[in-house]
Coordinates of N, CA and C in Angstrom, one line a residue:
P1054 N -132.7 101.8 158.6 CA -132.1 103.3 157.6 C -132.0 104.5 158.7
Y1055 N -132.7 104.1 159.8 CA -132.7 105.7 160.7 C -131.9 105.4 161.4
L1056 N -130.7 104.4 161.7 CA -129.7 104.2 162.2 C -127.9 105.2 161.6
L1057 N -128.7 105.2 159.9 CA -127.4 105.8 159.0 C -127.6 107.4 159.6
L1058 N -129.1 108.0 159.8 CA -129.2 109.5 160.3 C -128.3 109.5 161.2
A1059 N -127.7 109.1 162.4 CA -127.3 109.4 163.8 C -126.3 110.1 163.4
P1060 N -125.2 110.0 163.0 CA -124.2 110.7 163.0 C -124.5 112.3 162.3
A1061 N -125.6 112.6 161.3 CA -125.5 114.0 160.9 C -126.1 114.5 161.7
L1062 N -127.3 113.6 162.8 CA -127.8 113.9 163.6 C -127.3 114.5 165.2
I1063 N -126.1 114.3 165.2 CA -125.1 113.9 166.2 C -124.5 115.9 165.3
V1064 N -124.2 115.0 164.9 CA -123.5 116.7 164.1 C -124.1 118.1 164.1
M1065 N -125.5 117.8 163.9 CA -126.5 118.7 163.8 C -126.7 119.0 165.5
L1066 N -126.6 118.5 166.5 CA -127.3 118.7 167.5 C -126.2 119.2 168.4
A1067 N -124.5 118.8 168.0 CA -123.6 119.2 168.4 C -123.3 120.9 167.8
V1068 N -123.0 121.1 166.5 CA -123.1 122.7 165.6 C -124.4 123.6 165.9
V1069 N -125.1 123.1 166.4 CA -126.5 123.8 166.1 C -127.2 124.1 167.2
L1070 N -127.8 123.1 167.8 CA -128.4 122.7 168.9 C -127.6 123.6 170.4
F1071 N -126.5 122.2 170.2 CA -125.8 123.1 171.4 C -125.6 124.6 172.1
P1072 N -125.2 125.4 170.6 CA -124.4 126.1 170.8 C -125.9 127.9 171.1
L1073 N -126.8 127.1 170.8 CA -128.5 127.5 170.4 C -128.3 128.2 171.8
L1074 N -128.3 126.8 172.9 CA -129.1 126.6 174.1 C -127.5 126.9 175.6
Y1075 N -126.3 127.3 174.5 CA -125.8 127.9 175.7 C -125.6 129.7 175.4
N1076 N -125.9 129.8 174.2 CA -125.9 131.0 173.9 C -127.7 131.8 175.2
F1077 N -128.8 130.7 174.3 CA -129.7 130.9 175.4 C -129.4 131.0 177.6
Y1078 N -128.5 130.4 177.2 CA -128.6 130.1 179.0 C -127.4 131.1 179.2
L1079 N -126.5 131.5 179.0 CA -125.5 132.6 179.2 C -126.9 134.6 178.9
A1080 N -127.8 135.1 177.9 CA -128.8 135.8 178.1 C -129.2 135.6 179.5
F1081 N -129.3 134.6 180.6 CA -129.8 135.4 181.3 C -128.4 135.4 182.4
R1082 N -127.3 135.2 182.3 CA -126.6 135.3 183.3 C -125.7 137.1 183.0
N1083 N -125.3 137.0 184.2 CA -123.9 138.4 184.1 C -122.3 138.0 183.1
M1084 N -122.3 136.8 182.5 CA -121.2 136.5 181.8 C -120.0 137.8 181.0
S1085 N -119.3 138.5 181.5 CA -118.4 138.4 180.5 C -116.8 138.1 180.8
L1086 N -116.2 139.3 180.9 CA -114.3 139.4 181.0 C -114.6 139.2 182.8
Y1087 N -115.5 140.2 183.1 CA -114.9 140.3 184.6 C -115.1 139.4 185.5
H1088 N -116.4 138.8 184.7 CA -117.0 137.5 184.9 C -117.0 136.6 184.4
F1089 N -116.0 136.2 184.0 CA -116.1 135.2 182.7 C -116.0 133.9 183.7
R1090 N -115.9 133.3 185.3 CA -115.8 131.6 185.9 C -116.6 131.8 187.3
D1091 N -117.0 133.6 187.2 CA -118.0 133.4 188.5 C -119.3 134.7 187.9
H1092 N -120.0 133.6 186.7 CA -121.2 134.7 186.3 C -122.3 133.9 187.6
T1093 N -123.3 135.1 187.3 CA -124.3 134.5 188.0 C -126.1 135.1 187.3
F1094 N -127.0 134.3 187.5 CA -128.4 134.5 187.2 C -128.2 135.5 187.3
V1095 N -128.8 136.6 186.3 CA -129.7 138.2 186.9 C -131.2 138.4 185.8
G1096 N -131.1 136.8 185.6 CA -132.7 137.4 185.0 C -133.1 138.0 183.5
L1097 N -133.6 138.7 183.8 CA -134.5 139.7 182.6 C -133.5 141.0 181.9
E1098 N -132.9 141.1 183.4 CA -132.0 142.5 183.9 C -131.3 142.8 182.3
Q1099 N -130.6 141.6 181.8 CA -129.9 142.8 180.1 C -130.5 143.1 179.2
F1100 N -131.7 142.3 179.1 CA -132.9 142.7 177.8 C -133.4 144.1 178.5
R1101 N -133.8 143.9 180.4 CA -134.3 145.8 180.2 C -132.9 146.8 180.0
V1102 N -132.0 146.7 179.9 CA -131.1 147.1 179.7 C -131.2 147.8 178.0
I1103 N -131.0 147.0 177.1 CA -130.7 146.6 176.4 C -131.7 147.5 175.5
L1104 N -133.0 147.3 176.5 CA -134.2 147.6 175.1 C -134.4 149.1 175.6
S1105 N -133.8 149.2 176.9 CA -134.3 150.8 177.0 C -132.9 152.1 176.7
E1106 N -131.7 151.5 175.8 CA -131.2 152.3 174.7 C -131.8 152.6 173.5
P1107 N -131.6 153.8 173.1 CA -132.3 154.0 172.3 C -131.6 154.0 171.0
T1108 N -130.2 153.3 171.5 CA -129.6 153.7 169.7 C -129.8 151.9 169.2
F1109 N -130.5 151.0 170.5 CA -130.1 149.7 170.2 C -131.8 149.5 169.2
Y1110 N -132.8 150.5 168.9 CA -133.7 150.4 168.2 C -133.3 150.9 166.6
Q1111 N -132.3 152.2 167.2 CA -132.1 152.7 165.5 C -131.1 151.3 165.0
L1112 N -130.7 150.8 165.4 CA -129.2 150.0 165.0 C -130.0 148.1 164.1
L1113 N -131.4 148.1 165.4 CA -132.2 147.3 164.6 C -132.4 147.3 163.3
A1114 N -133.2 148.9 163.2 CA -133.8 148.9 162.4 C -133.0 149.7 161.0
K1115 N -131.8 149.9 161.6 CA -130.7 149.5 160.1 C -130.4 148.2 159.6
S1116 N -130.3 147.0 160.8 CA -130.5 146.0 160.5 C -131.0 145.0 159.5
L1117 N -132.8 145.5 160.2 CA -133.7 145.0 159.3 C -133.6 145.6 157.7
A1118 N -133.7 146.7 157.9 CA -132.9 147.8 156.6 C -132.1 147.0 156.0
W1119 N -130.6 146.9 156.2 CA -130.1 145.9 155.5 C -130.5 144.8 154.3
T1120 N -130.7 144.0 155.7 CA -131.6 142.4 155.1 C -132.3 142.5 154.1
S1121 N -132.4 143.1 154.3 CA -134.6 143.1 153.3 C -134.0 143.6 152.2
V1122 N -133.3 144.8 151.9 CA -132.8 145.1 150.9 C -132.0 144.6 150.4
N1123 N -130.9 143.9 151.2 CA -130.0 142.9 150.2 C -131.1 142.0 149.5
V1124 N -132.1 141.0 150.7 CA -132.3 139.9 150.4 C -133.4 140.1 148.9
I1125 N -134.5 141.7 148.9 CA -135.0 141.7 147.8 C -133.8 142.3 146.4
G1126 N -133.1 142.7 146.8 CA -132.4 143.7 146.0 C -131.7 141.6 145.4
H1127 N -131.3 140.5 145.9 CA -130.3 139.6 145.7 C -131.9 138.6 144.3
V1128 N -132.6 137.7 145.1 CA -133.4 138.1 144.4 C -134.2 138.4 142.6
A1129 N -134.7 139.9 143.4 CA -134.9 140.9 142.0 C -134.4 140.7 140.9
F1130 N -132.7 140.8 141.1 CA -131.6 141.3 140.2 C -131.6 139.4 139.9
G1131 N -131.4 138.6 140.4 CA -130.9 137.3 140.0 C -131.6 136.6 139.5
V1132 N -133.5 137.0 139.7 CA -134.9 136.1 139.2 C -134.6 136.8 137.9
L1133 N -134.6 138.3 137.5 CA -134.8 139.2 136.2 C -133.0 138.9 135.4
L1134 N -132.6 138.6 135.8 CA -131.4 138.2 134.9 C -131.4 136.7 134.0
A1135 N -132.0 136.1 135.3 CA -132.8 134.7 135.2 C -133.5 134.7 134.0
M1136 N -134.2 135.2 133.9 CA -135.6 135.0 133.4 C -135.5 136.1 131.5
L1137 N -134.1 136.7 131.6 CA -133.7 137.1 130.6 C -132.9 136.1 130.3
L1138 N -132.4 135.9 130.3 CA -131.0 134.1 130.1 C -131.8 133.2 129.8
S1139 N -133.1 132.9 130.1 CA -133.4 131.4 130.1 C -133.6 131.8 128.5
G1140 N -134.3 132.6 127.5 CA -134.9 132.8 127.0 C -133.7 132.6 125.4
R1141 N -134.4 133.0 124.2 CA -133.1 132.9 123.1 C -132.4 134.4 123.3
V1142 N -131.2 134.2 123.5 CA -130.4 135.2 123.7 C -129.4 135.1 122.6
L1143 N -129.2 136.0 121.8 CA -127.4 136.1 121.2 C -126.7 135.8 122.6
G1144 N -125.3 135.0 122.3 CA -124.6 134.9 123.1 C -124.3 134.3 124.5
K1145 N -125.6 134.1 125.1 CA -125.7 133.2 126.2 C -124.7 132.8 127.3
S1146 N -124.7 131.9 126.7 CA -122.8 131.0 127.1 C -121.6 132.4 127.5
L1147 N -122.3 133.3 127.2 CA -121.6 134.6 127.2 C -121.5 135.5 128.3
F1148 N -122.8 135.5 128.1 CA -123.7 136.5 129.6 C -123.8 135.7 130.0
R1149 N -123.7 134.3 130.7 CA -123.8 133.8 131.5 C -122.1 133.4 132.4
T1150 N -121.7 133.6 131.7 CA -120.6 133.4 132.2 C -119.7 135.0 133.0
L1151 N -119.8 136.3 132.0 CA -119.7 137.5 132.9 C -120.9 138.1 133.4
L1152 N -121.7 137.1 133.6 CA -122.6 137.8 135.0 C -122.6 136.9 136.3
I1153 N -121.8 135.5 136.1 CA -121.5 134.5 136.8 C -120.5 134.9 138.0
L1154 N -119.5 135.7 137.1 CA -118.4 136.3 137.7 C -118.2 137.3 139.0
P1155 N -119.1 137.7 139.6 CA -119.1 137.6 141.3 C -119.4 137.1 142.2
W1156 N -119.8 136.4 141.3 CA -120.3 135.1 143.2 C -118.7 134.7 142.5
A1157 N -118.0 134.2 141.4 CA -116.9 133.4 141.7 C -115.0 133.9 142.0
M1158 N -115.9 135.9 141.8 CA -114.7 136.5 142.5 C -113.6 136.1 143.4
P1159 N -112.9 135.9 144.4 CA -112.7 135.8 145.7 C -113.3 137.0 146.4
Q1160 N -114.1 137.6 147.3 CA -114.5 138.9 148.1 C -113.5 139.8 148.4
Y1161 N -112.8 139.7 148.8 CA -112.2 140.0 149.1 C -111.2 141.4 148.3
I1162 N -111.1 140.4 146.9 CA -110.5 141.0 145.5 C -112.0 142.4 145.4
S1163 N -112.7 142.0 145.2 CA -114.5 142.0 145.1 C -114.1 144.1 146.1
A1164 N -114.0 143.2 147.4 CA -114.4 144.3 148.6 C -113.1 145.9 147.7
L1165 N -111.8 145.2 148.1 CA -110.8 146.0 147.4 C -111.4 147.4 146.1
T1166 N -112.0 146.2 144.9 CA -111.9 146.5 143.6 C -113.0 147.5 143.6
W1167 N -114.1 147.6 144.4 CA -115.1 148.7 145.1 C -115.0 149.7 145.6
R1168 N -114.2 149.6 146.4 CA -113.4 150.7 147.7 C -112.6 151.1 146.8
G1169 N -111.9 151.1 145.5 CA -111.2 151.8 144.7 C -112.2 153.0 144.0
M1170 N -113.4 151.6 143.2 CA -114.8 152.8 142.6 C -115.5 153.4 143.9
F1171 N -115.3 153.8 145.0 CA -116.3 154.6 145.6 C -115.0 155.4 146.2
N1172 N -114.2 155.9 145.7 CA -112.8 157.3 146.3 C -114.0 158.2 145.3
F1173 N -113.5 159.4 146.1 CA -114.5 160.3 146.4 C -114.1 161.5 145.0
E1174 N -112.8 161.3 144.9 CA -112.1 162.0 143.7 C -111.9 161.3 142.3
Y1175 N -111.3 160.1 142.4 CA -111.2 159.4 141.3 C -111.6 158.0 141.0
G1176 N -113.2 157.6 142.1 CA -113.5 156.4 142.0 C -114.5 156.6 140.4
A1177 N -114.3 155.3 139.5 CA -115.6 154.9 138.6 C -117.0 155.2 139.1
I1178 N -117.7 155.6 139.8 CA -118.5 155.5 140.1 C -118.9 156.7 139.5
N1179 N -118.4 158.1 141.1 CA -118.1 159.2 140.8 C -117.6 160.1 139.3
L1180 N -116.9 159.1 139.3 CA -117.0 160.2 137.6 C -117.6 159.9 136.4
I1181 N -118.8 158.3 136.6 CA -119.4 158.4 135.4 C -120.5 159.6 136.0
L1182 N -121.1 159.4 137.7 CA -121.5 160.5 137.9 C -120.9 161.7 137.4
K1183 N -120.3 162.1 137.0 CA -120.0 163.6 136.9 C -119.5 163.9 135.3
Q1184 N -119.4 162.5 134.9 CA -119.0 163.1 133.6 C -120.6 163.1 132.7
W1185 N -121.3 161.6 132.3 CA -122.3 161.5 132.4 C -124.1 162.3 132.2
F1186 N -123.9 162.5 133.8 CA -125.2 163.0 134.6 C -125.0 164.1 134.8
H1187 N -123.6 164.9 134.9 CA -123.3 166.1 135.6 C -123.7 166.3 137.0
L1188 N -123.5 165.2 137.6 CA -124.0 165.5 138.7 C -122.6 165.5 139.8
P1189 N -123.0 166.2 141.2 CA -121.4 165.9 142.1 C -121.3 164.8 142.8
P1190 N -119.8 164.5 142.6 CA -119.5 163.2 143.4 C -120.2 163.0 144.6
V1191 N -120.4 162.0 145.1 CA -121.0 161.6 146.2 C -120.2 161.0 146.9
P1192 N -119.9 161.0 148.8 CA -119.3 160.8 149.4 C -119.3 159.6 149.9
W1193 N -119.2 158.7 148.8 CA -119.4 157.1 149.3 C -118.8 156.8 151.0
L1194 N -117.6 157.2 151.2 CA -117.0 155.5 152.6 C -117.0 157.6 153.3
S1195 N -117.2 158.6 153.0 CA -117.0 159.3 154.5 C -118.5 159.6 154.7
D1196 N -119.9 159.8 154.0 CA -121.4 160.3 155.0 C -121.6 159.3 155.4
P1197 N -121.7 159.2 156.4 CA -122.8 158.2 157.3 C -124.1 157.2 156.2
T1198 N -124.8 157.8 155.7 CA -126.0 157.4 155.2 C -124.9 157.5 153.4
W1199 N -124.6 157.4 153.1 CA -123.9 157.1 151.6 C -123.0 156.0 152.5
A1200 N -122.2 155.7 153.1 CA -121.7 154.4 153.4 C -122.4 153.7 154.2
F1201 N -123.3 154.0 154.1 CA -124.4 152.8 154.6 C -125.2 152.1 153.0
V1202 N -125.2 152.8 151.9 CA -126.1 152.4 151.0 C -124.8 151.6 150.0
A1203 N -123.1 152.2 150.0 CA -122.0 151.5 149.2 C -122.3 150.1 149.2
P1204 N -122.0 149.2 151.0 CA -122.0 148.6 151.0 C -123.6 147.3 150.6
I1205 N -124.3 148.5 150.8 CA -125.3 147.5 150.3 C -125.4 147.6 148.9
L1206 N -124.7 147.9 147.8 CA -124.6 147.7 146.5 C -124.2 147.3 146.1
T1207 N -122.1 147.1 147.4 CA -121.7 146.3 146.5 C -122.1 144.2 147.0
N1208 N -122.9 144.0 148.4 CA -123.3 143.3 148.6 C -124.1 142.6 147.5
I1209 N -125.1 143.4 147.0 CA -126.3 143.1 145.7 C -125.5 142.3 145.0
W1210 N -124.0 143.6 144.0 CA -124.0 142.7 143.1 C -122.5 141.6 143.4
L1211 N -122.7 141.5 144.8 CA -121.5 139.9 145.3 C -122.8 138.6 144.8
G1212 N -124.2 138.5 145.2 CA -124.9 137.8 145.5 C -125.9 138.0 144.8
F1213 N -125.8 138.3 143.3 CA -127.0 138.6 143.0 C -127.0 137.1 141.4
P1214 N -125.7 136.9 141.3 CA -125.3 135.7 140.4 C -125.9 134.3 140.8
F1215 N -125.5 134.5 142.5 CA -125.8 133.2 143.2 C -127.7 132.7 142.7
M1216 N -128.3 133.7 143.4 CA -130.2 134.1 143.0 C -130.2 133.6 141.5
M1217 N -129.1 134.1 140.2 CA -129.4 133.6 139.0 C -129.3 132.8 138.4
V1218 N -128.1 132.2 139.2 CA -128.0 130.4 139.1 C -128.9 129.5 139.4
V1219 N -129.8 130.2 140.9 CA -130.8 129.1 141.4 C -132.0 129.3 140.6
A1220 N -132.4 130.2 140.6 CA -133.6 131.0 139.0 C -133.3 130.0 138.6
L1221 N -132.2 129.9 137.2 CA -131.7 129.4 135.9 C -132.3 127.3 136.6
G1222 N -131.3 127.1 137.2 CA -131.8 126.0 137.8 C -133.0 125.6 137.9
G1223 N -133.7 126.6 138.3 CA -135.3 125.8 138.8 C -136.0 126.4 137.3

């Protein structure tokens, strides 16, 4: 029976372990477009350079914020909707179908749709904020802070249906 696992193990080694070890090897060498064939061992120099860059820590914080907010958003909305749909709900099948659409729709189409909704002048989100809540329009795609928030909202919208299906299956 263990021999039957050999093909899967070989594929896992080729797809996961080899690139991991190769990247670890390259981390200590000066390989670049200038030194593609003649790269040499430089030790921890590259780590010293990157850890001395102030922008590295800003980007690291942004990456951690992106990851944590998206994971929490996916799980929270997915589990909440799964809990709401697991009980007796009138039109449960319709709601499940409608809520799975963001996940089933091609992401390229979703991204273009959200880009239009985030438009400063004519976007649906700013029109709703203006007409219903009497708030000024938000520069979703031109202000750096809002340009970080907008893809988070889009990504949560794209990802919560999968978590909902997983939670409903559980």
